[in-house]
Amino acid sequence: MKFSVTVTLKKDVLDPQGKVVENTLDNLGFKNLKSIRQGKFFEIEINENDQEKAKNTVKEMCEKLLVNLIIEDYKINKL
Amino acid sequence: MKFSVTVTLKKDVLDPQGKVVENTLDNLGFKNLKSIRQGKFFEIEINENDQEKAKNTVKEMCEKLLVNLIIEDYKINKL
């Protein structure tokens, strides 16, 4: 069973990497860019047929390792 | 207009960062993990009301800066 996880910085957390990309895109001539924020993306495959169980395992992986809950949010999607 | 962009390594490209995460999750006791691959995620906001035009702008940003087309694939979604 396959899931995707997107990890983004919380709204009020500064995103210096995104800022650099934003400035670079502006320098490249993209003048209608309003904002860009960068995050992480994971594609996770689990050996588990019960969707509820598999999703809970992914959730546990996020909270134990993949996501820093103090500054980041995450979203899990079934693929 | 807001879009999300996910950038992933092509299927045959090695993902050392994902491998480290995979090993760490295994060490943490997640024995039913089959595979994990890591990618990038962008949330892009564009000052443009025409959806077609906005999407083309995002596509151009991807191909000029955000994505290394030799080793990466990308997917654009409207948010």
Coordinates of N, CA and C in Angstrom, one line a residue:
Chain A
M1 N 0.8 -1.2 0.0 CA 0.0 0.0 0.0 C 0.9 1.2 0.0
K2 N 0.5 2.2 -0.9 CA 1.4 3.3 -1.1 C 0.8 4.6 -0.6
F3 N 1.6 5.4 0.1 CA 1.1 6.7 0.6 C 2.1 7.8 0.2
S4 N 1.6 9.0 0.0 CA 2.5 10.2 -0.1 C 2.3 11.0 1.1
V5 N 3.5 11.6 1.5 CA 3.4 12.5 2.7 C 4.1 13.8 2.3
T6 N 3.4 14.9 2.5 CA 4.0 16.2 2.2 C 4.2 16.9 3.6
V7 N 5.4 17.4 3.7 CA 5.7 18.1 5.0 C 6.0 19.6 4.7
T8 N 5.3 20.5 5.3 CA 5.5 21.9 5.0 C 5.8 22.6 6.3
L9 N 6.5 23.7 6.2 CA 6.7 24.5 7.4 C 5.4 25.2 7.8
K10 N 5.2 25.3 9.1 CA 4.0 26.0 9.6 C 4.0 27.5 9.1
K11 N 2.8 28.0 9.0 CA 2.6 29.3 8.4 C 3.5 30.4 8.9
D12 N 3.8 30.4 10.2 CA 4.5 31.5 10.8 C 6.0 31.3 10.9
V13 N 6.5 30.1 10.4 CA 7.9 29.8 10.4 C 8.6 30.3 9.2
L14 N 9.7 31.0 9.4 CA 10.4 31.6 8.2 C 11.0 30.4 7.3
D15 N 11.0 30.7 6.0 CA 11.4 29.7 5.1 C 12.6 30.2 4.2
P16 N 13.8 30.3 4.8 CA 14.9 30.9 4.0 C 15.2 30.3 2.7
Q17 N 15.0 29.0 2.6 CA 15.3 28.3 1.3 C 14.3 28.7 0.3
G18 N 13.0 28.8 0.7 CA 12.0 29.3 -0.2 C 12.2 30.7 -0.6
K19 N 12.7 31.5 0.3 CA 13.0 32.9 0.0 C 14.1 33.0 -1.1
V20 N 15.1 32.2 -1.0 CA 16.2 32.2 -2.0 C 15.6 31.8 -3.4
V21 N 14.7 30.8 -3.4 CA 14.1 30.4 -4.7 C 13.3 31.5 -5.2
E22 N 12.5 32.2 -4.3 CA 11.6 33.3 -4.7 C 12.5 34.4 -5.4
N23 N 13.6 34.8 -4.7 CA 14.4 35.8 -5.3 C 15.0 35.4 -6.6
T24 N 15.4 34.2 -6.7 CA 16.0 33.7 -8.0 C 15.0 33.7 -9.1
L25 N 13.7 33.3 -8.8 CA 12.7 33.3 -9.8 C 12.4 34.8 -10.2
D26 N 12.4 35.7 -9.3 CA 12.2 37.1 -9.6 C 13.3 37.6 -10.5
N27 N 14.5 37.2 -10.2 CA 15.7 37.6 -11.1 C 15.6 37.0 -12.5
L28 N 14.9 35.8 -12.6 CA 14.8 35.2 -13.9 C 13.7 35.8 -14.7
G29 N 12.9 36.8 -14.1 CA 11.9 37.5 -14.8 C 10.5 37.1 -14.5
F30 N 10.3 36.2 -13.5 CA 8.9 35.8 -13.2 C 8.3 36.9 -12.2
K31 N 7.7 37.9 -12.8 CA 7.3 39.1 -12.0 C 5.9 38.9 -11.3
N32 N 5.2 37.8 -11.8 CA 3.9 37.7 -11.1 C 3.8 36.6 -10.0
L33 N 5.0 36.2 -9.6 CA 5.1 35.3 -8.4 C 4.8 36.0 -7.2
K34 N 3.8 35.5 -6.4 CA 3.4 36.1 -5.2 C 4.2 35.5 -4.0
S35 N 4.2 34.2 -3.9 CA 5.0 33.6 -2.9 C 5.3 32.1 -3.2
I36 N 6.4 31.7 -2.7 CA 6.8 30.2 -2.9 C 7.3 29.7 -1.5
R37 N 6.9 28.6 -1.1 CA 7.4 27.9 0.1 C 7.8 26.5 -0.3
Q38 N 8.9 26.1 0.3 CA 9.4 24.8 0.0 C 9.2 23.8 1.2
G39 N 8.9 22.6 0.8 CA 8.7 21.5 1.8 C 9.4 20.2 1.4
K40 N 9.0 19.2 2.1 CA 9.5 17.8 1.7 C 8.4 16.9 1.3
F41 N 8.8 15.9 0.5 CA 7.8 15.0 0.0 C 8.3 13.6 0.1
F42 N 7.5 12.7 0.6 CA 7.9 11.3 0.8 C 6.9 10.4 0.1
E43 N 7.4 9.3 -0.6 CA 6.6 8.3 -1.1 C 6.9 7.0 -0.4
I44 N 5.9 6.5 0.4 CA 6.1 5.4 1.3 C 5.3 4.2 0.9
E45 N 6.0 3.1 0.8 CA 5.3 1.8 0.5 C 5.3 0.9 1.7
I46 N 4.2 0.4 2.1 CA 4.1 -0.4 3.3 C 3.5 -1.8 3.0
N47 N 4.1 -2.8 3.6 CA 3.6 -4.2 3.4 C 2.4 -4.4 4.4
E48 N 1.3 -4.0 4.0 CA 0.1 -4.0 5.0 C -1.1 -3.8 4.1
N49 N -2.1 -4.8 4.2 CA -3.3 -4.6 3.4 C -4.4 -3.9 4.0
D50 N -4.4 -3.8 5.3 CA -5.5 -3.0 6.0 C -5.1 -1.5 5.9
Q51 N -6.0 -0.8 5.2 CA -5.6 0.6 4.9 C -5.5 1.5 6.2
E52 N -6.4 1.2 7.2 CA -6.4 1.9 8.4 C -5.1 1.7 9.2
K53 N -4.7 0.4 9.2 CA -3.4 0.1 9.9 C -2.2 0.7 9.2
A54 N -2.2 0.6 7.9 CA -1.1 1.2 7.1 C -1.0 2.7 7.3
K55 N -2.2 3.4 7.3 CA -2.1 4.8 7.5 C -1.6 5.2 8.9
N56 N -2.0 4.4 9.9 CA -1.5 4.6 11.2 C 0.0 4.4 11.3
T57 N 0.5 3.4 10.6 CA 2.0 3.2 10.6 C 2.7 4.4 10.0
V58 N 2.1 4.9 8.9 CA 2.7 6.1 8.2 C 2.7 7.3 9.2
K59 N 1.6 7.4 9.9 CA 1.4 8.6 10.8 C 2.5 8.5 11.9
E60 N 2.7 7.2 12.4 CA 3.7 7.0 13.4 C 5.1 7.4 12.9
M61 N 5.4 7.0 11.7 CA 6.7 7.3 11.0 C 6.9 8.8 11.0
C62 N 5.9 9.5 10.6 CA 5.9 11.0 10.5 C 6.3 11.6 11.9
E63 N 5.5 11.1 12.9 CA 5.7 11.8 14.2 C 7.0 11.4 14.9
K64 N 7.5 10.1 14.6 CA 8.7 9.7 15.2 C 10.0 10.2 14.5
L65 N 9.9 10.4 13.2 CA 11.2 10.7 12.4 C 11.0 11.8 11.4
L66 N 10.0 11.7 10.5 CA 10.0 12.5 9.3 C 9.6 13.9 9.5
V67 N 8.8 14.2 10.6 CA 8.3 15.6 10.7 C 8.8 16.1 12.1
N68 N 9.2 17.4 12.1 CA 9.5 18.1 13.3 C 8.2 18.9 13.6
L69 N 7.4 18.3 14.6 CA 6.1 18.8 14.8 C 6.0 20.2 15.4
I70 N 7.2 20.7 15.9 CA 7.2 22.0 16.5 C 7.1 23.1 15.3
I71 N 7.8 22.8 14.2 CA 7.8 23.8 13.2 C 7.1 23.4 11.9
E72 N 6.7 22.1 11.8 CA 6.2 21.6 10.5 C 4.8 20.9 10.6
D73 N 4.1 21.0 9.6 CA 2.8 20.3 9.4 C 3.0 19.2 8.4
Y74 N 2.1 18.2 8.4 CA 2.2 17.2 7.4 C 0.8 16.7 7.0
K75 N 0.8 16.1 5.8 CA -0.4 15.6 5.3 C -0.2 14.2 4.6
I76 N -1.0 13.3 4.9 CA -0.8 11.9 4.3 C -1.9 11.7 3.3
N77 N -1.5 11.2 2.1 CA -2.5 10.8 1.1 C -2.3 9.4 0.6
K78 N -3.4 8.7 0.4 CA -3.3 7.3 -0.2 C -3.0 7.5 -1.7
L79 N -2.0 6.7 -2.2 CA -1.8 6.8 -3.6 C -2.5 5.7 -4.4
Chain B
M1 N -3.6 32.7 -7.5 CA -3.9 31.3 -7.8 C -2.7 30.4 -7.3
K2 N -3.1 29.4 -6.5 CA -2.1 28.6 -5.8 C -1.9 27.2 -6.5
F3 N -0.7 26.8 -6.5 CA -0.4 25.5 -7.1 C 0.6 24.7 -6.1
S4 N 0.5 23.4 -6.2 CA 1.6 22.7 -5.5 C 2.4 21.9 -6.5
V5 N 3.7 21.8 -6.3 CA 4.5 21.1 -7.2 C 5.3 20.0 -6.4
T6 N 5.2 18.8 -6.8 CA 6.0 17.7 -6.2 C 7.1 17.3 -7.2
V7 N 8.3 17.3 -6.7 CA 9.5 16.9 -7.5 C 10.0 15.6 -7.0
T8 N 10.1 14.5 -7.8 CA 10.6 13.3 -7.3 C 11.7 12.8 -8.2
L9 N 12.6 12.0 -7.7 CA 13.7 11.4 -8.5 C 13.1 10.4 -9.4
K10 N 13.6 10.3 -10.7 CA 13.1 9.3 -11.6 C 13.4 7.9 -11.0
K11 N 12.5 7.0 -11.5 CA 12.5 5.6 -10.9 C 13.9 5.0 -10.8
D12 N 14.7 5.2 -11.8 CA 16.0 4.5 -11.8 C 17.2 5.2 -11.2
V13 N 16.9 6.4 -10.6 CA 17.9 7.2 -10.0 C 18.0 6.8 -8.5
L14 N 19.2 6.6 -8.1 CA 19.4 6.2 -6.7 C 19.0 7.4 -5.8
D15 N 18.5 7.0 -4.6 CA 18.0 8.1 -3.7 C 18.7 7.8 -2.3
P16 N 19.9 8.3 -2.1 CA 20.7 8.0 -0.9 C 20.0 8.5 0.3
Q17 N 19.4 9.7 0.2 CA 18.7 10.3 1.4 C 17.6 9.4 1.8
G18 N 16.8 9.0 0.8 CA 15.7 8.1 1.1 C 16.1 6.8 1.8
K19 N 17.3 6.3 1.3 CA 17.9 5.1 1.8 C 18.2 5.2 3.3
V20 N 18.8 6.4 3.7 CA 19.1 6.6 5.1 C 17.8 6.6 5.9
V21 N 16.8 7.3 5.4 CA 15.5 7.4 6.2 C 15.0 5.9 6.3
E22 N 15.1 5.2 5.2 CA 14.6 3.8 5.2 C 15.3 3.0 6.3
N23 N 16.6 3.1 6.4 CA 17.4 2.3 7.4 C 17.0 2.8 8.8
T24 N 16.9 4.1 8.9 CA 16.6 4.6 10.3 C 15.2 4.1 10.7
L25 N 14.2 4.1 9.8 CA 12.9 3.6 10.2 C 12.9 2.2 10.5
D26 N 13.8 1.4 9.8 CA 13.9 0.0 10.1 C 14.5 -0.2 11.5
N27 N 15.5 0.6 11.8 CA 16.1 0.5 13.1 C 15.1 0.9 14.2
L28 N 14.2 1.8 13.9 CA 13.2 2.2 14.9 C 12.1 1.1 15.1
G29 N 12.2 0.1 14.3 CA 11.3 -1.0 14.5 C 10.1 -1.1 13.5
F30 N 10.1 -0.3 12.4 CA 9.1 -0.4 11.4 C 9.5 -1.5 10.4
K31 N 9.0 -2.7 10.7 CA 9.5 -3.8 9.9 C 8.7 -4.0 8.6
N32 N 7.5 -3.4 8.5 CA 6.7 -3.6 7.3 C 6.9 -2.5 6.3
L33 N 7.9 -1.7 6.4 CA 8.2 -0.7 5.4 C 8.8 -1.4 4.2
K34 N 8.2 -1.1 3.0 CA 8.8 -1.7 1.8 C 9.8 -0.8 1.1
S35 N 9.4 0.5 1.0 CA 10.3 1.4 0.4 C 9.9 2.8 0.7
I36 N 10.9 3.7 0.7 CA 10.5 5.1 0.9 C 11.5 5.9 0.0
R37 N 10.9 6.9 -0.7 CA 11.7 7.8 -1.5 C 11.4 9.2 -1.2
Q38 N 12.4 10.0 -1.2 CA 12.2 11.4 -0.8 C 12.2 12.4 -2.0
G39 N 11.4 13.4 -1.9 CA 11.4 14.4 -3.0 C 11.2 15.8 -2.4
K40 N 11.0 16.7 -3.3 CA 10.8 18.1 -2.8 C 9.3 18.5 -3.1
F41 N 8.9 19.5 -2.3 CA 7.5 20.0 -2.5 C 7.5 21.5 -2.5
F42 N 6.8 22.1 -3.4 CA 6.7 23.6 -3.4 C 5.3 24.0 -3.4
E43 N 5.0 25.1 -2.7 CA 3.7 25.7 -2.7 C 3.9 27.0 -3.4
I44 N 3.3 27.3 -4.6 CA 3.5 28.5 -5.3 C 2.3 29.3 -5.5
E45 N 2.3 30.6 -5.2 CA 1.2 31.4 -5.4 C 1.5 32.4 -6.5
I46 N 0.6 32.5 -7.5 CA 0.9 33.4 -8.7 C -0.2 34.4 -8.8
N47 N 0.2 35.7 -9.1 CA -0.8 36.8 -9.4 C -1.3 36.6 -10.8
E48 N -2.2 35.8 -11.0 CA -2.7 35.6 -12.4 C -4.1 34.9 -12.3
N49 N -5.1 35.4 -12.9 CA -6.4 34.8 -12.8 C -6.7 33.7 -13.8
D50 N -6.1 33.8 -14.9 CA -6.3 32.8 -16.0 C -5.5 31.5 -15.6
Q51 N -6.3 30.4 -15.3 CA -5.7 29.2 -14.8 C -4.7 28.6 -15.8
E52 N -5.0 28.7 -17.1 CA -4.1 28.1 -18.1 C -2.8 28.8 -18.1
K53 N -2.9 30.1 -18.1 CA -1.6 30.9 -18.1 C -0.8 30.7 -16.8
A54 N -1.5 30.7 -15.7 CA -0.8 30.5 -14.4 C -0.1 29.1 -14.4
K55 N -0.8 28.1 -14.8 CA -0.2 26.8 -14.8 C 1.0 26.7 -15.7
N56 N 1.0 27.4 -16.9 CA 2.1 27.5 -17.8 C 3.3 28.2 -17.1
T57 N 3.0 29.3 -16.4 CA 4.1 30.0 -15.7 C 4.8 29.0 -14.7
V58 N 3.9 28.3 -13.9 CA 4.5 27.3 -12.9 C 5.4 26.3 -13.7
K59 N 4.9 25.8 -14.8 CA 5.6 24.8 -15.6 C 7.0 25.4 -16.0
E60 N 7.0 26.6 -16.4 CA 8.2 27.3 -16.9 C 9.2 27.4 -15.7
M61 N 8.6 27.8 -14.5 CA 9.5 27.9 -13.3 C 10.1 26.5 -13.0
C62 N 9.3 25.4 -13.1 CA 9.9 24.1 -12.9 C 11.0 23.8 -13.8
E63 N 10.8 24.1 -15.1 CA 11.8 23.6 -16.1 C 13.0 24.5 -16.1
K64 N 12.9 25.8 -15.6 CA 14.0 26.7 -15.6 C 14.8 26.6 -14.3
L65 N 14.2 26.3 -13.2 CA 14.9 26.4 -11.9 C 14.6 25.2 -11.0
L66 N 13.3 24.9 -10.8 CA 13.0 24.0 -9.7 C 13.4 22.5 -9.9
V67 N 13.3 22.1 -11.1 CA 13.5 20.7 -11.4 C 14.7 20.4 -12.3
N68 N 15.5 19.4 -12.0 CA 16.5 18.9 -12.8 C 16.0 17.8 -13.7
L69 N 15.6 18.2 -14.9 CA 14.8 17.2 -15.8 C 15.6 16.0 -16.1
I70 N 16.9 16.0 -16.0 CA 17.7 14.8 -16.3 C 17.4 13.7 -15.3
I71 N 17.3 14.0 -14.0 CA 17.1 13.0 -13.0 C 15.8 13.1 -12.2
E72 N 15.0 14.2 -12.5 CA 13.8 14.3 -11.7 C 12.5 14.4 -12.6
D73 N 11.4 14.0 -12.0 CA 10.1 14.2 -12.6 C 9.3 15.2 -11.7
Y74 N 8.3 15.9 -12.3 CA 7.5 16.8 -11.4 C 6.0 16.7 -11.8
K75 N 5.2 17.1 -10.8 CA 3.8 17.1 -11.0 C 3.2 18.4 -10.5
I76 N 2.4 19.0 -11.2 CA 1.8 20.3 -10.8 C 0.3 20.0 -10.5
N77 N -0.2 20.5 -9.3 CA -1.6 20.4 -9.0 C -2.1 21.8 -8.6
K78 N -3.3 22.1 -9.0 CA -4.0 23.3 -8.6 C -4.5 23.1 -7.1
L79 N -4.3 24.1 -6.3 CA -4.7 24.0 -4.9 C -6.0 24.7 -4.7

